[in-house]
JSON list of N, CA and C in Angstrom, two decimals:
[
{"chain": "A", "resi": 1374, "resn": "ILE", "atom": "N", "xyz": [252.39, 195.38, -52.22]},
{"chain": "A", "resi": 1374, "resn": "ILE", "atom": "CA", "xyz": [252.66, 194.13, -53.00]},
{"chain": "A", "resi": 1374, "resn": "ILE", "atom": "C", "xyz": [252.64, 192.72, -52.93]},
{"chain": "A", "resi": 1375, "resn": "ASP", "atom": "N", "xyz": [252.04, 192.33, -53.17]},
{"chain": "A", "resi": 1375, "resn": "ASP", "atom": "CA", "xyz": [251.64, 190.41, -53.52]},
{"chain": "A", "resi": 1375, "resn": "ASP", "atom": "C", "xyz": [253.10, 189.88, -54.62]},
{"chain": "A", "resi": 1376, "resn": "ILE", "atom": "N", "xyz": [254.36, 189.47, -54.59]},
{"chain": "A", "resi": 1376, "resn": "ILE", "atom": "CA", "xyz": [255.05, 189.52, -55.92]},
{"chain": "A", "resi": 1376, "resn": "ILE", "atom": "C", "xyz": [254.72, 188.31, -56.74]},
{"chain": "A", "resi": 1377, "resn": "ILE", "atom": "N", "xyz": [254.32, 187.12, -55.66]},
{"chain": "A", "resi": 1377, "resn": "ILE", "atom": "CA", "xyz": [253.83, 185.95, -56.43]},
{"chain": "A", "resi": 1377, "resn": "ILE", "atom": "C", "xyz": [252.09, 186.02, -56.45]},
{"chain": "A", "resi": 1378, "resn": "SER", "atom": "N", "xyz": [251.58, 185.75, -57.30]},
{"chain": "A", "resi": 1378, "resn": "SER", "atom": "CA", "xyz": [250.07, 185.67, -57.89]},
{"chain": "A", "resi": 1378, "resn": "SER", "atom": "C", "xyz": [250.04, 184.56, -58.31]},
{"chain": "A", "resi": 1379, "resn": "HIS", "atom": "N", "xyz": [248.93, 183.53, -57.06]},
{"chain": "A", "resi": 1379, "resn": "HIS", "atom": "CA", "xyz": [249.18, 181.68, -57.66]},
{"chain": "A", "resi": 1379, "resn": "HIS", "atom": "C", "xyz": [248.63, 181.66, -59.04]},
{"chain": "A", "resi": 1380, "resn": "GLY", "atom": "N", "xyz": [248.79, 180.49, -59.93]},
{"chain": "A", "resi": 1380, "resn": "GLY", "atom": "CA", "xyz": [249.19, 180.25, -60.82]},
{"chain": "A", "resi": 1380, "resn": "GLY", "atom": "C", "xyz": [248.97, 181.21, -61.87]},
{"chain": "A", "resi": 1381, "resn": "LYS", "atom": "N", "xyz": [249.96, 182.66, -61.51]},
{"chain": "A", "resi": 1381, "resn": "LYS", "atom": "CA", "xyz": [249.70, 183.75, -62.90]},
{"chain": "A", "resi": 1381, "resn": "LYS", "atom": "C", "xyz": [251.13, 183.60, -62.65]},
{"chain": "A", "resi": 1382, "resn": "THR", "atom": "N", "xyz": [251.89, 184.22, -61.76]},
{"chain": "A", "resi": 1382, "resn": "THR", "atom": "CA", "xyz": [252.91, 184.95, -61.79]},
{"chain": "A", "resi": 1382, "resn": "THR", "atom": "C", "xyz": [254.02, 183.57, -60.86]},
{"chain": "A", "resi": 1383, "resn": "GLY", "atom": "N", "xyz": [253.75, 182.75, -60.56]},
{"chain": "A", "resi": 1383, "resn": "GLY", "atom": "CA", "xyz": [254.10, 181.90, -59.51]},
{"chain": "A", "resi": 1383, "resn": "GLY", "atom": "C", "xyz": [253.00, 180.40, -59.49]},
{"chain": "A", "resi": 1384, "resn": "ILE", "atom": "N", "xyz": [253.72, 179.55, -58.31]},
{"chain": "A", "resi": 1384, "resn": "ILE", "atom": "CA", "xyz": [253.02, 178.97, -57.47]},
{"chain": "A", "resi": 1384, "resn": "ILE", "atom": "C", "xyz": [253.30, 178.95, -56.40]},
{"chain": "A", "resi": 1385, "resn": "LEU", "atom": "N", "xyz": [252.46, 178.89, -55.49]},
{"chain": "A", "resi": 1385, "resn": "LEU", "atom": "CA", "xyz": [252.61, 178.66, -53.71]},
{"chain": "A", "resi": 1385, "resn": "LEU", "atom": "C", "xyz": [252.23, 176.93, -53.33]},
{"chain": "A", "resi": 1386, "resn": "ILE", "atom": "N", "xyz": [252.61, 177.33, -52.03]},
{"chain": "A", "resi": 1386, "resn": "ILE", "atom": "CA", "xyz": [252.35, 175.72, -51.57]},
{"chain": "A", "resi": 1386, "resn": "ILE", "atom": "C", "xyz": [253.16, 176.22, -50.31]},
{"chain": "A", "resi": 1387, "resn": "LYS", "atom": "N", "xyz": [252.29, 175.29, -49.34]},
{"chain": "A", "resi": 1387, "resn": "LYS", "atom": "CA", "xyz": [252.64, 175.27, -48.03]},
{"chain": "A", "resi": 1387, "resn": "LYS", "atom": "C", "xyz": [253.77, 175.05, -47.77]},
{"chain": "A", "resi": 1388, "resn": "LEU", "atom": "N", "xyz": [254.32, 176.29, -46.78]},
{"chain": "A", "resi": 1388, "resn": "LEU", "atom": "CA", "xyz": [255.39, 175.72, -46.24]},
{"chain": "A", "resi": 1388, "resn": "LEU", "atom": "C", "xyz": [255.94, 174.19, -45.44]},
{"chain": "A", "resi": 1389, "resn": "LYS", "atom": "N", "xyz": [257.01, 173.79, -46.23]},
{"chain": "A", "resi": 1389, "resn": "LYS", "atom": "CA", "xyz": [257.46, 172.42, -45.94]},
{"chain": "A", "resi": 1389, "resn": "LYS", "atom": "C", "xyz": [256.18, 171.30, -45.82]},
{"chain": "A", "resi": 1390, "resn": "ASP", "atom": "N", "xyz": [255.76, 171.80, -47.35]},
{"chain": "A", "resi": 1390, "resn": "ASP", "atom": "CA", "xyz": [254.45, 170.35, -47.95]},
{"chain": "A", "resi": 1390, "resn": "ASP", "atom": "C", "xyz": [255.36, 170.00, -49.11]},
{"chain": "A", "resi": 1391, "resn": "THR", "atom": "N", "xyz": [256.45, 168.83, -48.92]},
{"chain": "A", "resi": 1391, "resn": "THR", "atom": "CA", "xyz": [256.90, 168.54, -49.79]},
{"chain": "A", "resi": 1391, "resn": "THR", "atom": "C", "xyz": [256.76, 167.93, -50.65]},
{"chain": "A", "resi": 1392, "resn": "HIS", "atom": "N", "xyz": [256.17, 166.66, -50.19]},
{"chain": "A", "resi": 1392, "resn": "HIS", "atom": "CA", "xyz": [254.61, 166.52, -51.67]},
{"chain": "A", "resi": 1392, "resn": "HIS", "atom": "C", "xyz": [254.37, 167.24, -52.76]},
{"chain": "A", "resi": 1393, "resn": "GLU", "atom": "N", "xyz": [253.83, 167.91, -52.07]},
{"chain": "A", "resi": 1393, "resn": "GLU", "atom": "CA", "xyz": [253.00, 169.37, -53.02]},
{"chain": "A", "resi": 1393, "resn": "GLU", "atom": "C", "xyz": [254.26, 169.98, -54.39]},
{"chain": "A", "resi": 1394, "resn": "MET", "atom": "N", "xyz": [254.79, 170.23, -53.13]},
{"chain": "A", "resi": 1394, "resn": "MET", "atom": "CA", "xyz": [256.21, 171.06, -53.86]},
{"chain": "A", "resi": 1394, "resn": "MET", "atom": "C", "xyz": [256.98, 170.62, -55.09]},
{"chain": "A", "resi": 1395, "resn": "SER", "atom": "N", "xyz": [257.14, 168.81, -55.04]},
{"chain": "A", "resi": 1395, "resn": "SER", "atom": "CA", "xyz": [257.75, 168.13, -55.80]},
{"chain": "A", "resi": 1395, "resn": "SER", "atom": "C", "xyz": [256.30, 167.79, -56.75]},
{"chain": "A", "resi": 1396, "resn": "LYS", "atom": "N", "xyz": [255.31, 167.66, -56.77]},
{"chain": "A", "resi": 1396, "resn": "LYS", "atom": "CA", "xyz": [254.31, 167.79, -58.01]},
{"chain": "A", "resi": 1396, "resn": "LYS", "atom": "C", "xyz": [254.18, 168.73, -58.60]},
{"chain": "A", "resi": 1397, "resn": "VAL", "atom": "N", "xyz": [254.35, 169.96, -58.03]},
{"chain": "A", "resi": 1397, "resn": "VAL", "atom": "CA", "xyz": [254.41, 171.25, -58.86]},
{"chain": "A", "resi": 1397, "resn": "VAL", "atom": "C", "xyz": [255.43, 171.32, -59.80]},
{"chain": "A", "resi": 1398, "resn": "LEU", "atom": "N", "xyz": [257.01, 170.77, -59.28]},
{"chain": "A", "resi": 1398, "resn": "LEU", "atom": "CA", "xyz": [257.74, 171.25, -59.92]},
{"chain": "A", "resi": 1398, "resn": "LEU", "atom": "C", "xyz": [257.76, 170.12, -61.33]},
{"chain": "A", "resi": 1399, "resn": "TYR", "atom": "N", "xyz": [257.27, 169.01, -60.94]},
{"chain": "A", "resi": 1399, "resn": "TYR", "atom": "CA", "xyz": [256.86, 168.05, -61.79]},
{"chain": "A", "resi": 1399, "resn": "TYR", "atom": "C", "xyz": [255.89, 168.76, -62.92]},
{"chain": "A", "resi": 1400, "resn": "ASN", "atom": "N", "xyz": [255.19, 169.00, -62.83]},
{"chain": "A", "resi": 1400, "resn": "ASN", "atom": "CA", "xyz": [254.37, 169.38, -63.51]},
{"chain": "A", "resi": 1400, "resn": "ASN", "atom": "C", "xyz": [254.82, 170.69, -64.39]},
{"chain": "A", "resi": 1401, "resn": "LEU", "atom": "N", "xyz": [255.41, 171.87, -63.79]},
{"chain": "A", "resi": 1401, "resn": "LEU", "atom": "CA", "xyz": [256.37, 172.59, -64.56]},
{"chain": "A", "resi": 1401, "resn": "LEU", "atom": "C", "xyz": [257.19, 171.65, -65.71]},
{"chain": "A", "resi": 1402, "resn": "CYS", "atom": "N", "xyz": [257.87, 170.93, -64.71]},
{"chain": "A", "resi": 1402, "resn": "CYS", "atom": "CA", "xyz": [258.75, 170.60, -65.75]},
{"chain": "A", "resi": 1402, "resn": "CYS", "atom": "C", "xyz": [258.40, 169.86, -67.00]},
{"chain": "A", "resi": 1403, "resn": "THR", "atom": "N", "xyz": [256.96, 169.25, -67.52]},
{"chain": "A", "resi": 1403, "resn": "THR", "atom": "CA", "xyz": [256.63, 168.58, -68.12]},
{"chain": "A", "resi": 1403, "resn": "THR", "atom": "C", "xyz": [255.82, 169.05, -68.81]},
{"chain": "A", "resi": 1404, "resn": "ASN", "atom": "N", "xyz": [255.14, 170.30, -68.71]},
{"chain": "A", "resi": 1404, "resn": "ASN", "atom": "CA", "xyz": [254.00, 171.07, -69.22]},
{"chain": "A", "resi": 1404, "resn": "ASN", "atom": "C", "xyz": [254.53, 173.00, -69.73]},
{"chain": "A", "resi": 1405, "resn": "ASP", "atom": "N", "xyz": [255.18, 172.69, -70.69]},
{"chain": "A", "resi": 1405, "resn": "ASP", "atom": "CA", "xyz": [255.80, 173.63, -71.73]},
{"chain": "A", "resi": 1405, "resn": "ASP", "atom": "C", "xyz": [254.83, 174.63, -71.23]},
{"chain": "A", "resi": 1406, "resn": "GLU", "atom": "N", "xyz": [253.79, 174.47, -71.88]},
{"chain": "A", "resi": 1406, "resn": "GLU", "atom": "CA", "xyz": [253.00, 175.97, -72.34]},
{"chain": "A", "resi": 1406, "resn": "GLU", "atom": "C", "xyz": [252.65, 176.84, -70.59]},
{"chain": "A", "resi": 1407, "resn": "LEU", "atom": "N", "xyz": [252.20, 175.95, -68.94]},
{"chain": "A", "resi": 1407, "resn": "LEU", "atom": "CA", "xyz": [252.38, 176.04, -68.53]},
{"chain": "A", "resi": 1407, "resn": "LEU", "atom": "C", "xyz": [253.49, 177.21, -67.70]},
{"chain": "A", "resi": 1408, "resn": "ARG", "atom": "N", "xyz": [254.83, 177.01, -67.76]},
{"chain": "A", "resi": 1408, "resn": "ARG", "atom": "CA", "xyz": [256.02, 177.05, -67.37]},
{"chain": "A", "resi": 1408, "resn": "ARG", "atom": "C", "xyz": [256.33, 178.03, -68.09]},
{"chain": "A", "resi": 1409, "resn": "LEU", "atom": "N", "xyz": [256.35, 178.48, -69.50]},
{"chain": "A", "resi": 1409, "resn": "LEU", "atom": "CA", "xyz": [256.22, 179.45, -70.67]},
{"chain": "A", "resi": 1409, "resn": "LEU", "atom": "C", "xyz": [255.15, 180.73, -69.87]},
{"chain": "A", "resi": 1410, "resn": "GLU", "atom": "N", "xyz": [253.51, 180.33, -69.61]},
{"chain": "A", "resi": 1410, "resn": "GLU", "atom": "CA", "xyz": [253.07, 181.37, -69.38]},
{"chain": "A", "resi": 1410, "resn": "GLU", "atom": "C", "xyz": [253.31, 182.08, -68.12]},
{"chain": "A", "resi": 1411, "resn": "ILE", "atom": "N", "xyz": [253.46, 180.77, -67.06]},
{"chain": "A", "resi": 1411, "resn": "ILE", "atom": "CA", "xyz": [254.05, 181.85, -65.65]},
{"chain": "A", "resi": 1411, "resn": "ILE", "atom": "C", "xyz": [255.36, 182.62, -65.99]},
{"chain": "A", "resi": 1412, "resn": "GLY", "atom": "N", "xyz": [255.82, 182.48, -66.53]},
{"chain": "A", "resi": 1412, "resn": "GLY", "atom": "CA", "xyz": [257.33, 182.98, -66.79]},
{"chain": "A", "resi": 1412, "resn": "GLY", "atom": "C", "xyz": [257.00, 184.32, -67.67]},
{"chain": "A", "resi": 1413, "resn": "LYS", "atom": "N", "xyz": [256.17, 184.01, -68.20]},
{"chain": "A", "resi": 1413, "resn": "LYS", "atom": "CA", "xyz": [255.88, 185.77, -69.62]},
{"chain": "A", "resi": 1413, "resn": "LYS", "atom": "C", "xyz": [255.12, 186.39, -68.45]},
{"chain": "A", "resi": 1414, "resn": "SER", "atom": "N", "xyz": [254.01, 185.84, -67.63]},
{"chain": "A", "resi": 1414, "resn": "SER", "atom": "CA", "xyz": [253.13, 187.06, -66.38]},
{"chain": "A", "resi": 1414, "resn": "SER", "atom": "C", "xyz": [254.22, 187.02, -65.47]},
{"chain": "A", "resi": 1415, "resn": "ALA", "atom": "N", "xyz": [255.37, 186.92, -65.38]},
{"chain": "A", "resi": 1415, "resn": "ALA", "atom": "CA", "xyz": [255.74, 187.27, -63.95]},
{"chain": "A", "resi": 1415, "resn": "ALA", "atom": "C", "xyz": [256.86, 188.11, -64.72]},
{"chain": "A", "resi": 1416, "resn": "LYS", "atom": "N", "xyz": [257.35, 188.00, -65.64]},
{"chain": "A", "resi": 1416, "resn": "LYS", "atom": "CA", "xyz": [258.67, 188.33, -66.29]},
{"chain": "A", "resi": 1416, "resn": "LYS", "atom": "C", "xyz": [257.24, 190.17, -66.15]},
{"chain": "A", "resi": 1417, "resn": "ILE", "atom": "N", "xyz": [256.63, 190.43, -67.08]},
{"chain": "A", "resi": 1417, "resn": "ILE", "atom": "CA", "xyz": [255.49, 191.78, -67.44]},
{"chain": "A", "resi": 1417, "resn": "ILE", "atom": "C", "xyz": [255.22, 192.47, -65.73]},
{"chain": "A", "resi": 1418, "resn": "PHE", "atom": "N", "xyz": [254.93, 191.17, -65.02]},
{"chain": "A", "resi": 1418, "resn": "PHE", "atom": "CA", "xyz": [254.31, 192.30, -63.56]},
{"chain": "A", "resi": 1418, "resn": "PHE", "atom": "C", "xyz": [256.08, 192.80, -63.13]},
{"chain": "A", "resi": 1419, "resn": "VAL", "atom": "N", "xyz": [256.80, 192.02, -63.04]},
{"chain": "A", "resi": 1419, "resn": "VAL", "atom": "CA", "xyz": [257.86, 192.48, -62.62]},
{"chain": "A", "resi": 1419, "resn": "VAL", "atom": "C", "xyz": [258.51, 194.25, -63.27]},
{"chain": "A", "resi": 1420, "resn": "LYS", "atom": "N", "xyz": [258.41, 193.65, -64.56]},
{"chain": "A", "resi": 1420, "resn": "LYS", "atom": "CA", "xyz": [258.62, 194.93, -65.29]},
{"chain": "A", "resi": 1420, "resn": "LYS", "atom": "C", "xyz": [257.61, 195.99, -65.17]},
{"chain": "A", "resi": 1421, "resn": "ASN", "atom": "N", "xyz": [256.40, 195.65, -65.46]},
{"chain": "A", "resi": 1421, "resn": "ASN", "atom": "CA", "xyz": [255.50, 196.94, -64.62]},
{"chain": "A", "resi": 1421, "resn": "ASN", "atom": "C", "xyz": [255.34, 197.31, -63.33]},
{"chain": "A", "resi": 1422, "resn": "THR", "atom": "N", "xyz": [256.42, 196.87, -62.27]},
{"chain": "A", "resi": 1422, "resn": "THR", "atom": "CA", "xyz": [255.66, 197.61, -60.99]},
{"chain": "A", "resi": 1422, "resn": "THR", "atom": "C", "xyz": [257.22, 197.66, -60.54]},
{"chain": "A", "resi": 1423, "resn": "PHE", "atom": "N", "xyz": [258.50, 197.23, -60.79]},
{"chain": "A", "resi": 1423, "resn": "PHE", "atom": "CA", "xyz": [259.95, 197.64, -60.43]},
{"chain": "A", "resi": 1423, "resn": "PHE", "atom": "C", "xyz": [260.70, 198.25, -61.39]},
{"chain": "A", "resi": 1424, "resn": "ASP", "atom": "N", "xyz": [260.18, 198.81, -62.26]},
{"chain": "A", "resi": 1424, "resn": "ASP", "atom": "CA", "xyz": [260.96, 199.36, -63.53]},
{"chain": "A", "resi": 1424, "resn": "ASP", "atom": "C", "xyz": [261.66, 200.82, -62.82]},
{"chain": "A", "resi": 1425, "resn": "ILE", "atom": "N", "xyz": [263.14, 201.31, -62.91]},
{"chain": "A", "resi": 1425, "resn": "ILE", "atom": "CA", "xyz": [263.02, 202.39, -62.20]},
{"chain": "A", "resi": 1425, "resn": "ILE", "atom": "C", "xyz": [262.71, 203.51, -62.85]},
{"chain": "A", "resi": 1426, "resn": "LYS", "atom": "N", "xyz": [262.19, 203.92, -63.99]},
{"chain": "A", "resi": 1426, "resn": "LYS", "atom": "CA", "xyz": [261.03, 204.80, -64.39]},
{"chain": "A", "resi": 1426, "resn": "LYS", "atom": "C", "xyz": [259.63, 204.88, -63.49]},
{"chain": "A", "resi": 1427, "resn": "ILE", "atom": "N", "xyz": [259.24, 203.50, -63.18]},
{"chain": "A", "resi": 1427, "resn": "ILE", "atom": "CA", "xyz": [258.13, 204.17, -62.62]},
{"chain": "A", "resi": 1427, "resn": "ILE", "atom": "C", "xyz": [258.01, 204.18, -61.25]},
{"chain": "A", "resi": 1428, "resn": "ILE", "atom": "N", "xyz": [258.77, 203.77, -60.60]},
{"chain": "A", "resi": 1428, "resn": "ILE", "atom": "CA", "xyz": [259.49, 203.78, -59.09]},
{"chain": "A", "resi": 1428, "resn": "ILE", "atom": "C", "xyz": [259.92, 205.22, -58.62]},
{"chain": "A", "resi": 1429, "resn": "ASN", "atom": "N", "xyz": [261.16, 205.70, -59.83]},
{"chain": "A", "resi": 1429, "resn": "ASN", "atom": "CA", "xyz": [261.21, 206.98, -59.86]},
{"chain": "A", "resi": 1429, "resn": "ASN", "atom": "C", "xyz": [259.68, 208.12, -59.59]},
{"chain": "A", "resi": 1430, "resn": "ASN", "atom": "N", "xyz": [259.13, 207.59, -60.70]},
{"chain": "A", "resi": 1430, "resn": "ASN", "atom": "CA", "xyz": [257.79, 209.03, -60.54]},
{"chain": "A", "resi": 1430, "resn": "ASN", "atom": "C", "xyz": [256.68, 208.80, -59.63]},
{"chain": "A", "resi": 1431, "resn": "LYS", "atom": "N", "xyz": [256.99, 207.37, -58.81]},
{"chain": "A", "resi": 1431, "resn": "LYS", "atom": "CA", "xyz": [256.48, 207.19, -57.70]},
{"chain": "A", "resi": 1431, "resn": "LYS", "atom": "C", "xyz": [256.45, 207.43, -56.47]},
{"chain": "A", "resi": 1432, "resn": "TRP", "atom": "N", "xyz": [258.50, 208.01, -56.26]},
{"chain": "A", "resi": 1432, "resn": "TRP", "atom": "CA", "xyz": [258.90, 209.11, -55.56]},
{"chain": "A", "resi": 1432, "resn": "TRP", "atom": "C", "xyz": [258.63, 210.10, -55.69]},
{"chain": "A", "resi": 1433, "resn": "LYS", "atom": "N", "xyz": [258.67, 210.60, -57.37]},
{"chain": "A", "resi": 1433, "resn": "LYS", "atom": "CA", "xyz": [258.45, 212.30, -57.60]},
{"chain": "A", "resi": 1433, "resn": "LYS", "atom": "C", "xyz": [256.85, 212.48, -56.76]},
{"chain": "A", "resi": 1434, "resn": "LYS", "atom": "N", "xyz": [255.92, 211.27, -57.50]},
{"chain": "A", "resi": 1434, "resn": "LYS", "atom": "CA", "xyz": [254.75, 212.33, -56.67]},
{"chain": "A", "resi": 1434, "resn": "LYS", "atom": "C", "xyz": [254.76, 212.19, -55.11]},
{"chain": "A", "resi": 1435, "resn": "MET", "atom": "N", "xyz": [255.36, 211.18, -54.94]},
{"chain": "A", "resi": 1435, "resn": "MET", "atom": "CA", "xyz": [254.67, 211.32, -53.36]},
{"chain": "A", "resi": 1435, "resn": "MET", "atom": "C", "xyz": [256.04, 212.62, -52.43]},
{"chain": "A", "resi": 1436, "resn": "LEU", "atom": "N", "xyz": [256.71, 212.60, -52.71]},
{"chain": "A", "resi": 1436, "resn": "LEU", "atom": "CA", "xyz": [257.29, 213.81, -52.44]},
{"chain": "A", "resi": 1436, "resn": "LEU", "atom": "C", "xyz": [256.82, 215.05, -52.87]},
{"chain": "A", "resi": 1437, "resn": "SER", "atom": "N", "xyz": [256.47, 215.22, -54.09]},
{"chain": "A", "resi": 1437, "resn": "SER", "atom": "CA", "xyz": [255.71, 216.68, -54.75]},
{"chain": "A", "resi": 1437, "resn": "SER", "atom": "C", "xyz": [254.60, 216.85, -53.59]},
{"chain": "A", "resi": 1438, "resn": "ARG", "atom": "N", "xyz": [253.42, 215.50, -53.20]},
{"chain": "A", "resi": 1438, "resn": "ARG", "atom": "CA", "xyz": [252.65, 215.82, -51.83]},
{"chain": "A", "resi": 1438, "resn": "ARG", "atom": "C", "xyz": [252.88, 216.10, -50.85]},
{"chain": "A", "resi": 1439, "resn": "LEU", "atom": "N", "xyz": [254.46, 215.72, -50.34]},
{"chain": "A", "resi": 1439, "resn": "LEU", "atom": "CA", "xyz": [254.54, 215.83, -49.13]},
{"chain": "A", "resi": 1439, "resn": "LEU", "atom": "C", "xyz": [255.29, 217.11, -49.16]},
{"chain": "A", "resi": 1440, "resn": "SER", "atom": "N", "xyz": [255.66, 217.70, -50.26]},
{"chain": "A", "resi": 1440, "resn": "SER", "atom": "CA", "xyz": [256.28, 219.33, -50.02]},
{"chain": "A", "resi": 1440, "resn": "SER", "atom": "C", "xyz": [255.23, 220.10, -49.82]},
{"chain": "A", "resi": 1441, "resn": "LYS", "atom": "N", "xyz": [253.56, 220.06, -50.40]},
{"chain": "A", "resi": 1441, "resn": "LYS", "atom": "CA", "xyz": [252.52, 220.73, -50.32]},
{"chain": "A", "resi": 1441, "resn": "LYS", "atom": "C", "xyz": [252.08, 221.00, -49.53]},
{"chain": "A", "resi": 1442, "resn": "ASN", "atom": "N", "xyz": [252.42, 219.88, -48.22]},
{"chain": "A", "resi": 1442, "resn": "ASN", "atom": "CA", "xyz": [251.84, 219.81, -47.19]},
{"chain": "A", "resi": 1442, "resn": "ASN", "atom": "C", "xyz": [252.11, 220.35, -45.79]}
]
């Protein structure tokens, strides 16, 4: 699972590209709508992907399949 989806749940930049990083940080600091939308999408993604109930159900299903084999 990719935790960061570029432009949706975060912004990816090339390693050691400080110029691009400064542009992205400036954009996030000055664009409230973008910052809030990315934050909201990231929160929803994490909640829907890593919630303990969801993980628990995935483990139950996997263990059930394994015990049937």
